[in-house]
PDB file of C-alpha atoms in Angstrom:
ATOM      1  CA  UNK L  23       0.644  29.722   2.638  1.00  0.00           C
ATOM      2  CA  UNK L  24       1.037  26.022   3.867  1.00  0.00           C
ATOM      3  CA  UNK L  25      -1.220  23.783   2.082  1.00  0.00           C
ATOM      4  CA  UNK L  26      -3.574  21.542   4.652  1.00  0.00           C
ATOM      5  CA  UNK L  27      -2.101  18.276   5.461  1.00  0.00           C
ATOM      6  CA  UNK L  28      -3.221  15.071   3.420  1.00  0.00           C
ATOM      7  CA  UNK L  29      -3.243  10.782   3.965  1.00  0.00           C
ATOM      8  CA  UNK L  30      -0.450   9.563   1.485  1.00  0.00           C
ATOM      9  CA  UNK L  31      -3.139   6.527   1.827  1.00  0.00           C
ATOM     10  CA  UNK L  32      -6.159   5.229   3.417  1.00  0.00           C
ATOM     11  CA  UNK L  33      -5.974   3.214   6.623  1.00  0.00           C
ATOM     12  CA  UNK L  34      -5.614  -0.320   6.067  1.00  0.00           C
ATOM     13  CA  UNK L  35      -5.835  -3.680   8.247  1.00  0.00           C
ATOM     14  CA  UNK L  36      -3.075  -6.150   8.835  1.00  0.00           C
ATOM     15  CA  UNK L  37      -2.023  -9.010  11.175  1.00  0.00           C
ATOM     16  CA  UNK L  38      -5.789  -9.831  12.722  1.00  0.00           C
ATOM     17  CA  UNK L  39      -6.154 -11.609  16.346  1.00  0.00           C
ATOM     18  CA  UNK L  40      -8.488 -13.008  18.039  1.00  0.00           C
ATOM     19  CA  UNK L  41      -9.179  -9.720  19.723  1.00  0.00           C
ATOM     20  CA  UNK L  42      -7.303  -6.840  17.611  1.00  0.00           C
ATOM     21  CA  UNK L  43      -6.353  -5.727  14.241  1.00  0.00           C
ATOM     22  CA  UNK L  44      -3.350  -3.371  13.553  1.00  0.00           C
ATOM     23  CA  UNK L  45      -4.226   0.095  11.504  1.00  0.00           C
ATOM     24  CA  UNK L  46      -1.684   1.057   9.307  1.00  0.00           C
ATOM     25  CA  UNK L  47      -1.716   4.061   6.899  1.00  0.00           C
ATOM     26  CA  UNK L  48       1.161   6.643   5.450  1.00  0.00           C
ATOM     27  CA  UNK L  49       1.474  10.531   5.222  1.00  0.00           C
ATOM     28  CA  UNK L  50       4.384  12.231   3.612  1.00  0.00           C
ATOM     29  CA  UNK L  51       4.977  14.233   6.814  1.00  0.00           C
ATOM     30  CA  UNK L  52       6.197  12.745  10.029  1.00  0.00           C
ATOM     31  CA  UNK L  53       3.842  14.683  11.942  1.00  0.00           C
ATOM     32  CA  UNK L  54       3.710  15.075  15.872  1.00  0.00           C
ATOM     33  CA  UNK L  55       1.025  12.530  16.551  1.00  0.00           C
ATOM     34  CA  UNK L  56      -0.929   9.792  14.834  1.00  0.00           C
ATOM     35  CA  UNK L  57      -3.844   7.680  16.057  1.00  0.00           C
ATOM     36  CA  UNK L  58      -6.979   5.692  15.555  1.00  0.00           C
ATOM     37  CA  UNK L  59     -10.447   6.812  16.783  1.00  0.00           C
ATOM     38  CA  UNK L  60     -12.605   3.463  16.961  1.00  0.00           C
ATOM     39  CA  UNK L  61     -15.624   2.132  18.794  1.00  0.00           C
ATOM     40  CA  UNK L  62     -19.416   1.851  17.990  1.00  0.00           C
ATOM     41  CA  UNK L  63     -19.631   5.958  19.353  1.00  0.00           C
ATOM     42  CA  UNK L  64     -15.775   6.283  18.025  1.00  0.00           C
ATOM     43  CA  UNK L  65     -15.126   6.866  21.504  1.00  0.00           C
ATOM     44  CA  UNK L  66     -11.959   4.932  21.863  1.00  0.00           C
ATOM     45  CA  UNK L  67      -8.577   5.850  20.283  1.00  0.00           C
ATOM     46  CA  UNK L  68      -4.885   3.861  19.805  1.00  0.00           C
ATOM     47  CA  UNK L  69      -1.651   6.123  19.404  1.00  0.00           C
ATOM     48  CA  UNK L  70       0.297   4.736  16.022  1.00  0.00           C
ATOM     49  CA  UNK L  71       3.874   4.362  16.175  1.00  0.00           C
ATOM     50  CA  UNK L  72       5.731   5.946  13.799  1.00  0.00           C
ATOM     51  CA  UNK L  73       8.855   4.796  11.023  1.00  0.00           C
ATOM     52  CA  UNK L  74      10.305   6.768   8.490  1.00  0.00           C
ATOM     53  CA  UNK L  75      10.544   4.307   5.284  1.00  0.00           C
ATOM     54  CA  UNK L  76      14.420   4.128   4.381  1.00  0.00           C
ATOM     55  CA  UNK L  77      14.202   3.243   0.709  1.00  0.00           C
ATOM     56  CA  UNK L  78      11.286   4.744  -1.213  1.00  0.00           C
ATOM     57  CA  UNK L  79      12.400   6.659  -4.211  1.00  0.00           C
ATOM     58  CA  UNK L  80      11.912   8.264  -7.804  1.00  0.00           C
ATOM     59  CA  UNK L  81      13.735   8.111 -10.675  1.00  0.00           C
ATOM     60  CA  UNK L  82      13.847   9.312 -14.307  1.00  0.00           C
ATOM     61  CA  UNK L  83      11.529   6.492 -15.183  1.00  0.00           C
ATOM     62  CA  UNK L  84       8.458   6.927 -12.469  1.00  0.00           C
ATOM     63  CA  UNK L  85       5.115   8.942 -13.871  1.00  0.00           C
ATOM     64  CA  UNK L  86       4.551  11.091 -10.907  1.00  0.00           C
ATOM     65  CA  UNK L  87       3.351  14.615  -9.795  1.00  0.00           C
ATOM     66  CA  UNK L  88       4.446  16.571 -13.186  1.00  0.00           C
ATOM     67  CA  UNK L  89       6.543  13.488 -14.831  1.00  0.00           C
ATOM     68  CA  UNK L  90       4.776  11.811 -17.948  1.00  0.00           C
ATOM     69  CA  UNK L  91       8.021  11.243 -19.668  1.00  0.00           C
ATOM     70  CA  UNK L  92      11.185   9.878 -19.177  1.00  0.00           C
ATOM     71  CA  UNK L  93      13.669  12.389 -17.001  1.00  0.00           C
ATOM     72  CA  UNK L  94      11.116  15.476 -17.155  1.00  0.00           C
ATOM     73  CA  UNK L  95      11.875  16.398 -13.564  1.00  0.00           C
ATOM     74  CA  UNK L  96      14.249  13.385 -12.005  1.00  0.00           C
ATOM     75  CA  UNK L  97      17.192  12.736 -13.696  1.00  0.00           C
ATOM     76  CA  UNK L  98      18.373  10.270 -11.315  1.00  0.00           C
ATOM     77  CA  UNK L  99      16.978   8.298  -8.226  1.00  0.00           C
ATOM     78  CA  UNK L 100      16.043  11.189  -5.527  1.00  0.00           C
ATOM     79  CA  UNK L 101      15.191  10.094  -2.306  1.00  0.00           C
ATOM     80  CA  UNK L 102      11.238  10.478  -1.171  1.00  0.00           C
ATOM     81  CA  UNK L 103      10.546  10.874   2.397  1.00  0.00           C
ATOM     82  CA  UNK L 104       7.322   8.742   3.463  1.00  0.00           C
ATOM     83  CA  UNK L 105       6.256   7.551   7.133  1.00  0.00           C
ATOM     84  CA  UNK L 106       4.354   4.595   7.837  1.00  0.00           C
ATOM     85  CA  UNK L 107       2.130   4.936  11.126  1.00  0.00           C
ATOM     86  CA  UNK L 108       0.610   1.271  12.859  1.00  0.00           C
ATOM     87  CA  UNK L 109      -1.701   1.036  15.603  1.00  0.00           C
ATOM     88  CA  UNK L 110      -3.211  -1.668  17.425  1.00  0.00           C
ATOM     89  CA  UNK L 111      -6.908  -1.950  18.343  1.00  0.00           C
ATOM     90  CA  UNK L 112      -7.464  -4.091  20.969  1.00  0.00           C
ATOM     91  CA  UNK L 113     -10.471  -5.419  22.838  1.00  0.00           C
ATOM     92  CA  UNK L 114     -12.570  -6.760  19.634  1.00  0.00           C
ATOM     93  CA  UNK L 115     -14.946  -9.359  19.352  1.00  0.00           C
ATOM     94  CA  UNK L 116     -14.458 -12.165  16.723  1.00  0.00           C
ATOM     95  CA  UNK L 117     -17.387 -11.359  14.034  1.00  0.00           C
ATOM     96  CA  UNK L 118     -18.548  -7.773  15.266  1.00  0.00           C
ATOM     97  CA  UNK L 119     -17.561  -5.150  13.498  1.00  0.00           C
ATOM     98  CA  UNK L 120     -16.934  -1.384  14.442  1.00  0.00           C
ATOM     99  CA  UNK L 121     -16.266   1.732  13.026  1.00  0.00           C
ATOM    100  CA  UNK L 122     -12.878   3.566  12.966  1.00  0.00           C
ATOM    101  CA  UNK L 123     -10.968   6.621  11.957  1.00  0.00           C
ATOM    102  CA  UNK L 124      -7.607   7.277  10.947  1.00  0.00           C
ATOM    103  CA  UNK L 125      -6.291  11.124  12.047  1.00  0.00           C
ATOM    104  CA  UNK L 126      -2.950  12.642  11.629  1.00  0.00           C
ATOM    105  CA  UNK L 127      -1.684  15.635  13.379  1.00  0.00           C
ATOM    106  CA  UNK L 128       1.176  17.480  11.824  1.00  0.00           C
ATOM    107  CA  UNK L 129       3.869  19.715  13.393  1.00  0.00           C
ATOM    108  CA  UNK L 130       2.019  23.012  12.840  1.00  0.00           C
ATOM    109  CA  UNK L 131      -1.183  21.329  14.400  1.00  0.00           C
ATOM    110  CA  UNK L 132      -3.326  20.903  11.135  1.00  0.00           C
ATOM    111  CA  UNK L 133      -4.688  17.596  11.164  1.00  0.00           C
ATOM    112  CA  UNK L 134      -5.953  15.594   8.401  1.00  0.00           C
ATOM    113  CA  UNK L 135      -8.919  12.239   9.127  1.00  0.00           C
ATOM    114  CA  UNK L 136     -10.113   9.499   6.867  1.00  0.00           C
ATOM    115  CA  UNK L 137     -13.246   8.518   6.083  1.00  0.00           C
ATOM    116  CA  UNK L 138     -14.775   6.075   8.754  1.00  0.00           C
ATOM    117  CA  UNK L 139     -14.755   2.444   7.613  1.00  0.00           C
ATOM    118  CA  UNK L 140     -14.649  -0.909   9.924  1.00  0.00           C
ATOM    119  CA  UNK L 141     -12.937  -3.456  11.122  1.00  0.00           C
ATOM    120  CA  UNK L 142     -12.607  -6.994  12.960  1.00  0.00           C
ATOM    121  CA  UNK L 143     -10.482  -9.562  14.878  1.00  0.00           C
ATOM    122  CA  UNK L 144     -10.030 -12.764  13.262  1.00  0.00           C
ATOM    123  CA  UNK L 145     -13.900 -14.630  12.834  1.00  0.00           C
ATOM    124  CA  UNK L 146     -14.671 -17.434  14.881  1.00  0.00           C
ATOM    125  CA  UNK L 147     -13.769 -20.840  13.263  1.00  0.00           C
ATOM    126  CA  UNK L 148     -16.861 -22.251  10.740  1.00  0.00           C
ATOM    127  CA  UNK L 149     -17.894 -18.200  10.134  1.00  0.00           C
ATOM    128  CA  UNK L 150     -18.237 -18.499   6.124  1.00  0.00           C
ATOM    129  CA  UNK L 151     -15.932 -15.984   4.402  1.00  0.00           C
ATOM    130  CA  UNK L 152     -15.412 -13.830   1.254  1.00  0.00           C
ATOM    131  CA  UNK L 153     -11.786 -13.755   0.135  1.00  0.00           C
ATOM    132  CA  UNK L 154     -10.084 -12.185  -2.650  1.00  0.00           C
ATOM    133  CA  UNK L 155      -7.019 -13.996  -3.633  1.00  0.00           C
ATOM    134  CA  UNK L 156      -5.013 -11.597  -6.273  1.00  0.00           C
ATOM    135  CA  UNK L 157      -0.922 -11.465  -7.449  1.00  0.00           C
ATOM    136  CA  UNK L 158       0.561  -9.229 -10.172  1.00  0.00           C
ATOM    137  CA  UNK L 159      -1.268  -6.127 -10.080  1.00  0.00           C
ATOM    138  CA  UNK L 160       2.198  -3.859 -11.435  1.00  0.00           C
ATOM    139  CA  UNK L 161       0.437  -0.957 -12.683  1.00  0.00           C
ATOM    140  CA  UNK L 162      -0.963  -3.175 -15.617  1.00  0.00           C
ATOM    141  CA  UNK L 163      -4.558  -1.803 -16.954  1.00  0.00           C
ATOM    142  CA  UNK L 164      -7.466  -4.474 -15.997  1.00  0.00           C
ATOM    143  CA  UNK L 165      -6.213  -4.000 -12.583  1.00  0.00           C
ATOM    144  CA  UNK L 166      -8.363  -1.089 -11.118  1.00  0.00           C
ATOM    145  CA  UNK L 167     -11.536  -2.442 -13.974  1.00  0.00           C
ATOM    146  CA  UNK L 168     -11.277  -5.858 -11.779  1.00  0.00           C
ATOM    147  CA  UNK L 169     -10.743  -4.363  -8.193  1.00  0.00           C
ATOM    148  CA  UNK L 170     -13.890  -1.970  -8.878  1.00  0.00           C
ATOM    149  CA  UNK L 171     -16.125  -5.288 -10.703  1.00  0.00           C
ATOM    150  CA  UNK L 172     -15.452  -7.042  -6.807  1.00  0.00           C
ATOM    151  CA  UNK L 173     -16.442  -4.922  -4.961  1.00  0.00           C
ATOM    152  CA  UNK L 174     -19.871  -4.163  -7.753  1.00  0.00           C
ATOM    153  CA  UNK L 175     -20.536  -7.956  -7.748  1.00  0.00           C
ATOM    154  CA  UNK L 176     -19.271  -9.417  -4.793  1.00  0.00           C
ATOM    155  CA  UNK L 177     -19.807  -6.763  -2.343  1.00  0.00           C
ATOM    156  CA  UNK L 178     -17.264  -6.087   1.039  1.00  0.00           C
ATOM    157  CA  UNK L 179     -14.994  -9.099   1.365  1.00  0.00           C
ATOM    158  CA  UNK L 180     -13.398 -10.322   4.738  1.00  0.00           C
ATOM    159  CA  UNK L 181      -9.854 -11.128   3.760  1.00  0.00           C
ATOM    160  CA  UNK L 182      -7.271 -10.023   0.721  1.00  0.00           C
ATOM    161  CA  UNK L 183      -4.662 -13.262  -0.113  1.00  0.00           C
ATOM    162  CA  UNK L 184      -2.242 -11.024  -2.240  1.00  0.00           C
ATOM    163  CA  UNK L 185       0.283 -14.024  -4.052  1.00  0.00           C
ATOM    164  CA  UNK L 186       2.807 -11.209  -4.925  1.00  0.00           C
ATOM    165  CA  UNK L 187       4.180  -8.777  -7.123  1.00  0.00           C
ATOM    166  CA  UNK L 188       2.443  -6.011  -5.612  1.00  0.00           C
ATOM    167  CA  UNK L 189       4.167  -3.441  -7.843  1.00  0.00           C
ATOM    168  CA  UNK L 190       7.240  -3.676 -10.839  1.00  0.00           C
ATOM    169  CA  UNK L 191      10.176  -1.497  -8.782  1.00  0.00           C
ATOM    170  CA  UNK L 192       9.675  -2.041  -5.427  1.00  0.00           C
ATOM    171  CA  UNK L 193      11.865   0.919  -4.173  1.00  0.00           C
ATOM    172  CA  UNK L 194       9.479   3.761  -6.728  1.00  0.00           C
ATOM    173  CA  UNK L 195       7.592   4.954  -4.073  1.00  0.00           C
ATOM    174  CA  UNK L 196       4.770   6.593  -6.932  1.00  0.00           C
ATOM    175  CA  UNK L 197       4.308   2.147  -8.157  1.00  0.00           C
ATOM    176  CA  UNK L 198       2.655   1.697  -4.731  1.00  0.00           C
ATOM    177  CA  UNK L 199       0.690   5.530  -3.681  1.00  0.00           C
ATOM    178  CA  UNK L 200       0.210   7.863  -6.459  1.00  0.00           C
ATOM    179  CA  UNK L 201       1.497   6.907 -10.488  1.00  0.00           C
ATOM    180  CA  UNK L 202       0.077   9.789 -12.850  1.00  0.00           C
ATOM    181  CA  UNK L 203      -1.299   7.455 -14.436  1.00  0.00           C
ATOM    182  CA  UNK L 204      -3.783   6.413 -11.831  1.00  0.00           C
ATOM    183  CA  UNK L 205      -3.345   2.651 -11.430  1.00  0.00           C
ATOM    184  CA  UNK L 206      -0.532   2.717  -8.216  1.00  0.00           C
ATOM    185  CA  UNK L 207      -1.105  -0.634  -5.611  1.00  0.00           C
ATOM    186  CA  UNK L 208      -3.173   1.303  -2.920  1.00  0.00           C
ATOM    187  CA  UNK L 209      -5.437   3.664  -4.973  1.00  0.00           C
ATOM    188  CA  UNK L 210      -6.530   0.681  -6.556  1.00  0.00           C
ATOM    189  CA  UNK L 211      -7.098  -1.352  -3.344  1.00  0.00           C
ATOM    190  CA  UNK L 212      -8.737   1.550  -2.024  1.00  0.00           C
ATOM    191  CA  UNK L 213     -11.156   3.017  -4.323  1.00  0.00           C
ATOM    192  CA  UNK L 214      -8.848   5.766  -5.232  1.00  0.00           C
ATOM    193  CA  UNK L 215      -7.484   4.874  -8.820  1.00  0.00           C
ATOM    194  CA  UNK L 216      -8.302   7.067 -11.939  1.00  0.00           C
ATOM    195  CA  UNK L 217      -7.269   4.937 -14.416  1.00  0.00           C
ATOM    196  CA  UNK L 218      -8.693   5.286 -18.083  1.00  0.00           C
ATOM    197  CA  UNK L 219      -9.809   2.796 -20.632  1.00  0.00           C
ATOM    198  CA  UNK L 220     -11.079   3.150 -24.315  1.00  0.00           C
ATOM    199  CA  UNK L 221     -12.734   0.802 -26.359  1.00  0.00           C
ATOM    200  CA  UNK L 222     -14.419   1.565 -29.549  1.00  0.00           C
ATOM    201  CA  UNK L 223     -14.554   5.072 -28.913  1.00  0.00           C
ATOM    202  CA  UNK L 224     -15.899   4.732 -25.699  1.00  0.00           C
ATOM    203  CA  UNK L 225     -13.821   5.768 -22.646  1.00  0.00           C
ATOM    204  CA  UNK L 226     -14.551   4.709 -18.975  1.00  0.00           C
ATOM    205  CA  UNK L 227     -12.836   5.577 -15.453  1.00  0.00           C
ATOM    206  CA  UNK L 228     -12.384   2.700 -13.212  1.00  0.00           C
ATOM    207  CA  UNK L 229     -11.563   3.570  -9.436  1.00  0.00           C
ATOM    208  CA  UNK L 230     -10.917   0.015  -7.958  1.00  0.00           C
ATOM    209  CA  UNK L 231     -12.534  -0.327  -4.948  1.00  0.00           C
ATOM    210  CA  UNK L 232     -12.914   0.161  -0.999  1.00  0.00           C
ATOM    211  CA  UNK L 233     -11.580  -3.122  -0.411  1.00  0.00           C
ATOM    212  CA  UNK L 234      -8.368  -3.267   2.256  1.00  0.00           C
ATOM    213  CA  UNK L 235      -9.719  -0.511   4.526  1.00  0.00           C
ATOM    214  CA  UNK L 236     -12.506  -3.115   5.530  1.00  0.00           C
ATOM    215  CA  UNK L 237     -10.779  -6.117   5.348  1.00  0.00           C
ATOM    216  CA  UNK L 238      -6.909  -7.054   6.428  1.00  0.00           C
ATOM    217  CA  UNK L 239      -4.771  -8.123   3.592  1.00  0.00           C
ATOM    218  CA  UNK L 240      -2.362 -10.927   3.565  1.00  0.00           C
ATOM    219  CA  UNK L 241       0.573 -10.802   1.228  1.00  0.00           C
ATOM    220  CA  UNK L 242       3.377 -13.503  -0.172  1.00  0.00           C
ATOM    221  CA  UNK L 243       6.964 -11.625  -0.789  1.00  0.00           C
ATOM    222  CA  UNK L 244       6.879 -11.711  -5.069  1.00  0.00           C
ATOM    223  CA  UNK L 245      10.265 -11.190  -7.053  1.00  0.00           C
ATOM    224  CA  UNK L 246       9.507  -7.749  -7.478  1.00  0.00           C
ATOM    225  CA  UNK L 247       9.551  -6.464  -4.001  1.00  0.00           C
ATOM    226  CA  UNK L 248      13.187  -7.644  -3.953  1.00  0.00           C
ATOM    227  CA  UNK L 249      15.290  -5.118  -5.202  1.00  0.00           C
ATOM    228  CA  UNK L 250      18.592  -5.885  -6.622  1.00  0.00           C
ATOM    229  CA  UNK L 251      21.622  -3.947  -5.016  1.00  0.00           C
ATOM    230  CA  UNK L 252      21.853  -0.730  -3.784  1.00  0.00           C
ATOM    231  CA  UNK L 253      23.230   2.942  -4.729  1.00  0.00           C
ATOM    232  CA  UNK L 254      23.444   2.545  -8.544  1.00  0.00           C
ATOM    233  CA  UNK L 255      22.954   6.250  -9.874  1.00  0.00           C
ATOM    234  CA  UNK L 256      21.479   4.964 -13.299  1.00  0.00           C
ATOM    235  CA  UNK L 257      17.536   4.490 -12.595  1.00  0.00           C
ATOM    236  CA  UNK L 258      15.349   2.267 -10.250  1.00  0.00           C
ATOM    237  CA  UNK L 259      14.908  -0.408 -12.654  1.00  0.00           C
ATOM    238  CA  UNK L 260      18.492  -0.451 -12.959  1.00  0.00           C
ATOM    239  CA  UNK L 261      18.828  -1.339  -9.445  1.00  0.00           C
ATOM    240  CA  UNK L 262      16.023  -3.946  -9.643  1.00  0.00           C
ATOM    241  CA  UNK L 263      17.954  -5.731 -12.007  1.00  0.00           C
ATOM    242  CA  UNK L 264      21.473  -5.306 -10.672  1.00  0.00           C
ATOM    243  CA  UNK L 265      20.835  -9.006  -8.719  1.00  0.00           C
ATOM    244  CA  UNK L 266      23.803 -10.665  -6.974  1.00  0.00           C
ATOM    245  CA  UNK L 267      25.423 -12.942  -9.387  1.00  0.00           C
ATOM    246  CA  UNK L 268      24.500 -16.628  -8.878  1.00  0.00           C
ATOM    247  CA  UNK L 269      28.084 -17.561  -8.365  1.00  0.00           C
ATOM    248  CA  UNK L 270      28.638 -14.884  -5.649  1.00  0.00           C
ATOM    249  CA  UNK L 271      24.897 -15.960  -4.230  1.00  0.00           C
ATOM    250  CA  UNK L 272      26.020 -19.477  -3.829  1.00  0.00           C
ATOM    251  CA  UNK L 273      29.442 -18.828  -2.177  1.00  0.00           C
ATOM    252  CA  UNK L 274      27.337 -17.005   0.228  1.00  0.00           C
ATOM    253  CA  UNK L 275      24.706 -19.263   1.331  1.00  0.00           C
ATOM    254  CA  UNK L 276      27.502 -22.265   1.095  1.00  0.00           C
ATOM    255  CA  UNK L 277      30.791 -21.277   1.211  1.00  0.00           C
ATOM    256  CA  UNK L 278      32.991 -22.492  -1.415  1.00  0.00           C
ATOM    257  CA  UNK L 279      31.381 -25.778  -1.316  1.00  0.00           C
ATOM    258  CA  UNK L 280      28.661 -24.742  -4.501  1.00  0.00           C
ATOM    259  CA  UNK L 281      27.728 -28.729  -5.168  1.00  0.00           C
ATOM    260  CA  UNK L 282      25.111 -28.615  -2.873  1.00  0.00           C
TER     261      UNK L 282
END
């Protein structure tokens, strides 16, 4: 029997106007169509456009599905198909917001929708605004703890100002949707983590929080979502590592000419 079809992640926003927002979300199916449903009577809908990613990956080293040790199930890095769906909703109005949905149709026709959250256009100039501005999340363990505290203490925010290093391997596709151990980039940006702390005796489950599929996030290009070069058969973070030599870097960008 074929399972029912599931969101890789929740919608979220990116690349705000003055009068749209683009909706972006992932399955692990390509599916035969993908839209948004928006509007104050979710009356309105946008068809997504479609791209299969071309590098996502796991290794020996991820912790995903089954894997919680080192080369349980990969033994080398095994291509993982994912598909990245955008739409634009036009026709907004700076500082109104609306609701919107996120459905996915797959090939059989079994369709899969997310929960209804909002969104905006870019706010009129003056509107006071809550931002978030966060770097280095990598998996490490305050990270879904601090996501989940914002959203307790400071409530919905309008903007995310991400400095970087969204993940450690840029290319593991389980660092940014679903690590085993519950702390990948999106589940904590969306509420979705299940990541376990302990402190004197006392263990407690920190989701992160419903933060980008209300607000559009804004992100700087880190060190590690570079990966190094490509088609090494040892392990992701071999790859990462396996950089262009500075020598070879400089004849590239200057010729032979490496004084400059």
């Amino acid at each position: 029997m074929i399972s029912a079809p599931q969101l890789l992640t929740d919608p979220f926003l990116q690349l705000p106007t003055e009068t749209s927002v683009r909706v972006v979300w992932f399955t692990e199916f390509v599916g035969d169509k993908h839209l948004v449903i928006y509007g104050k009577k979710l009356d309105k809908s946008a068809i997504a456009k479609t791209t299969k990613l071309s590098r996502t990956r796991e290794d020996q080293q991820s912790r995903v599905a089954n894997q919680t040790e080192n080369g349980q199930i990969y033994q080398k890095p095994v291509k993982r198909e994912i598909w990245r769906h955008e739409a634009e909703v036009t026709g907004l109005v700076a500082n109104v917001r609306i609701p919107y949905q996120v459905t996915s149709i797959r090939e059989d026709g079994a369709s899969v929708s997310s929960e209804i959250f909002t969104l905006a256009p870019t706010p009129k100039p003056g509107t006071p605004l809550k931002i978030l501005l966060t770097s280095d999340h990598q998996l490490k363990p305050m990270t879904a703890a601090n996501l989940q505290k914002v959203v307790e203490t400071v409530g919905n925010v309008d903007g995310v100002w991400f400095a970087g290093d969204l993940v450690n391997v840029p290319d593991r596709a389980s660092e940014w949707f679903d690590d085993n151990r519950g702390n990948a980039l999106f589940p904590g940006l969306q509420g979705r983590a299940n990541y376990q702390m302990g402190n004197n005796g006392v263990k407690v489950t920190y989701t992160g929080g419903k933060i980008i599929q209300n607000a559009p996030m804004f992100t700087c290009i880190g060190n590690h979502e570079v990966m190094g070069r490509f088609a090494r058969t040892a392990s992701l973070g071999d790859e990462f590592n396996d950089t262009i030599p500075r020598e070879v870097a400089q004849k590239l960008l200057w010729g032979n000419n490496t004084k400059k």
